[in-house]
Coordinates of C-alpha atoms in Angstrom, one line a residue:
X277 CA 57.6 21.4 6.3
X278 CA 58.6 22.8 9.7
X279 CA 57.2 25.3 11.7
X280 CA 60.4 27.9 11.1
X281 CA 59.3 27.0 6.9
X282 CA 56.1 28.1 7.6
X283 CA 56.4 30.9 9.3
X284 CA 58.7 32.4 6.5
X285 CA 56.2 31.5 4.3
X286 CA 53.4 33.7 6.5
X287 CA 56.3 36.7 6.5
X288 CA 56.1 36.4 2.7
X289 CA 52.0 35.7 2.1
X290 CA 51.4 38.8 4.6
X291 CA 51.4 41.1 1.7
X292 CA 50.1 39.2 -1.3
X293 CA 46.7 39.8 -3.2
X294 CA 44.3 37.1 -3.6
X295 CA 44.4 35.6 -6.5
X296 CA 41.4 33.3 -6.8
X297 CA 37.9 33.7 -5.1
X298 CA 35.6 30.8 -4.1
X299 CA 32.1 31.6 -4.4
X300 CA 28.5 30.3 -4.0
X301 CA 29.2 27.5 -6.2
X302 CA 32.1 26.3 -4.4
X303 CA 34.9 24.6 -5.4
X304 CA 34.6 23.7 -9.0
X305 CA 36.9 22.1 -11.6
X306 CA 37.5 25.6 -13.0
X307 CA 38.9 27.1 -9.3
X308 CA 41.0 23.9 -8.6
X309 CA 43.0 24.2 -12.6
X310 CA 43.1 28.1 -11.7
X311 CA 44.8 27.2 -8.1
X312 CA 47.1 24.5 -9.5
X313 CA 48.4 27.1 -12.7
X314 CA 48.7 29.6 -9.7
X315 CA 50.2 27.5 -8.1
X316 CA 53.1 26.9 -10.7
X317 CA 53.8 30.0 -11.8
X318 CA 54.1 31.5 -8.0
X319 CA 54.6 28.6 -5.8
X320 CA 52.8 31.0 -2.7
X321 CA 48.9 31.8 -3.4
X322 CA 46.7 33.3 -1.3
X323 CA 43.0 32.4 -1.8
X324 CA 39.5 34.1 -0.8
X325 CA 36.7 32.5 0.1
X326 CA 33.3 35.1 -0.3
X327 CA 30.7 34.6 2.3
X328 CA 27.7 33.2 -0.1
X329 CA 29.9 30.1 -0.1
X330 CA 28.6 26.9 1.9
X331 CA 31.6 25.0 3.1
X332 CA 34.0 26.0 5.4
X333 CA 37.0 27.9 4.8
X334 CA 39.2 24.6 6.2
X335 CA 37.4 22.1 4.3
X336 CA 37.8 24.3 1.5
X337 CA 41.3 24.5 1.9
X338 CA 41.7 21.3 2.9
X339 CA 40.2 20.5 -0.1
X340 CA 42.3 22.4 -3.0
X341 CA 45.1 21.5 -0.9
X342 CA 44.2 18.0 -1.8
X343 CA 43.3 18.8 -5.6
X344 CA 46.7 20.5 -6.3
X345 CA 49.1 18.7 -4.2
X346 CA 50.0 21.6 -1.9
X347 CA 50.3 22.6 1.2
X348 CA 48.4 24.4 3.7
X349 CA 50.7 27.3 5.4
X350 CA 47.7 29.0 7.3
X351 CA 43.8 29.6 7.4
X352 CA 42.6 33.1 8.6
X353 CA 39.0 34.2 8.7
X354 CA 38.5 33.9 5.6
X355 CA 41.3 33.6 3.3
X356 CA 43.7 31.1 3.3
X357 CA 47.8 30.0 1.9
X358 CA 49.0 27.1 -0.1
X359 CA 52.6 26.7 -1.2
X360 CA 53.8 24.3 -3.3
X361 CA 57.5 23.6 -4.7
X362 CA 57.2 24.9 -8.8
X363 CA 60.4 23.5 -10.8
X364 CA 59.2 25.8 -13.8
X365 CA 59.6 28.5 -11.7
X366 CA 63.3 30.0 -12.0
X367 CA 63.4 32.0 -8.5
X368 CA 62.0 30.2 -5.8
X369 CA 61.0 31.4 -2.6
X370 CA 64.2 30.4 -0.4
X371 CA 63.3 27.3 1.9
X372 CA 65.9 25.5 4.1
X373 CA 65.0 22.3 1.9
X374 CA 66.2 24.3 -1.5
X375 CA 69.8 25.6 0.6
X376 CA 70.7 21.5 1.1

């Protein structure tokens, strides 16, 4: 992902509300499945890590992106944004590679 694509996705994610909450239990299979489903439906997902989660936010983001085969767009504070192209979505987020 280029820096321009990442900047565009950050601007798109600015108005999103967090879809997934990660709490005290950390990253469990249910949370991974919910994130995977949300990525399939939306392509761009904002996730909130609650204060009672013992795992650092960056580490949670890396593990979740690895498990869902997605890319980390940004990590700010206790929130992070993931992106994954979805072939099932009709209106894709227009990245440069979609226009090639």
